[in-house]
Amino acid sequence: MSAKDKAKREMKHQSLVLATAIVVYFFVGNFWNPTGFDPLGYWNLSKMGFWETMRILWPIAVIVPFLLGQLDWLNSSLADKLENGKFIRTPLPFKILRASFAGITEELGHRGFYIYFIMLIITLLNEHLDISITLAFAFAFSQVVPKAKTAMARILYGVTILAAYLLLRNMIYPDLVYDILGSYVKTYEWILSPENRLTIGTAFMCIWAGDSLLRVTGINNTLKFLPRNRAEAKKKAFMKELFTPSMVLQQLVFTAGLLGLNFWMITQTNPEAVLGGQPLLVMGITLSFFRFGMVHSYQGWLGVLGAFFFGIYMQHVAFTYGLQYAIVVHVLYNSVLFASEHITQGIKDWIKPRMIPQEAD
């Protein structure tokens, strides 16, 4: 499947999930809205005009993604060839379409309707927690026990699941889910507090440095691996190219810039813009951008981390200036990033053939 086809499939999936959340809101919310939350109630919160507001928001929406896209200049020739078939090689108009689609659906979803949906689920869990846990354990029993290879293993798994269920049943009380998520919210509040931001930022930088060191020290084992087919040979070539001086520099600059950007964004976020609502709303918001981070798991832990903090910043934009500004910032960010990469790659593709010496007649 080509990168373009994969992107189209992802767009269909995003549309389906968002449409489901919207349908649930408009059909359920009309006669039962225990949360009192309106996903479009904060469409425009800015007391300034559109362009005045964008003067505040445009650096992250334009400058940062442009600079990240320019890091493509550090790619070597082999790395550029290995990009064939990847999204970076798709036509620019399709990239802009993908960027606009993602900005609209992800902001309407993660900063809007998904929050209501999560709040609704939490409410239902609290009101029907015993039924929910019974169904969850029944599902676990049906999935785990039949897959055991021996009769003794089936008995052991079954008794373990049943014992865990009975133990949890005796521990159930009405505020169980609120207490679990409330602890998470307190942890997030601690992370956002001004006195802890430097500590958290330093910790992330140390994790990044440790991860980079492990990758560099483990490259010898990767290069000793004998490929069994063309796909593994291509992967080995990519890994070898990944640790050439230029690519190591790119990784260092990119990851350091990404973590620096995350740290800067979290310091720009007003905690009250995210944590100022009722506990149930705070839970819905935090779990929503947590999910936003996890859907970027295909980018590795750095991608998840980047999306996680970008989600925090976008929640800040949505609840400080309005949901429409979150959509505009997200669309601009993606579009500028894709355009910057595309222009850089186009220039390199144009220059390289002209740098090859012509054979003598």
C-alpha angles and dihedrals in degrees: 000000000000123000089250092053091048090052091049091050090050090050090053090050092049090049092051094049093047093045090052092052092048093048091049091050097048096042100037098031093057094066103016124030107151091169097056088215122146113198091202097039092098098045092132120013098154116115089205131071123272097262093042089054093047090054086068096044104037100087093068091037096052118008099046098049091043091056092045090052091052090061085081087082087075093062116109124229094261092049089053091052091050088058090071109117091021126114091256089069096053118108116281095238089057090048091053090048090050091047093050093045092049093047093052100041097040094048094044087047109037096030095037132013097022089060090058091044093052092046089052092051092049090050092050091048091053094047095043102023095138093054092045094052092046091053092046093053092044089054091047090050092051093049102041107036099053091051093059111111098218135042091239091053091050090052092047094048092045094050091046094051092045092049091049090050094050091046093052092045089059091050097049118119129162098262098047096113093042091052094050094047092038089061089052091051091051090052091051090048089053090051092051095046111113094234092058101043095089091049093049092046092050091049092053091050090051091050090050092049091049092049092050091049092051091051093051095046092047097052093091091061090049093051092049090060112109111223117230098198143010094273092055091044090054090048091051091050090051092050090048090050090047090068101047112118094258094049093046088052090050092051092049093048094043098046094041089048091047094051091043089052091049091050091048093048093050091051089052092053117100105222091212090059088066104022100037098093134078115297093256091054091048089052092051092049096047095045090047096058089039087060088046088059094047094052085066092059089116086072093060128245092308090056091050091048092048093048091045094058093037085056091052090052093047090051087053090052093046096049096038103041104010143273092271090061091050089055093048093047092048094048092047093047095052094040095050092046093051093043093048092051092044095050092047092050092046092053091049091049089051095047102043099065090050091053093058110099113245115241115250117252 
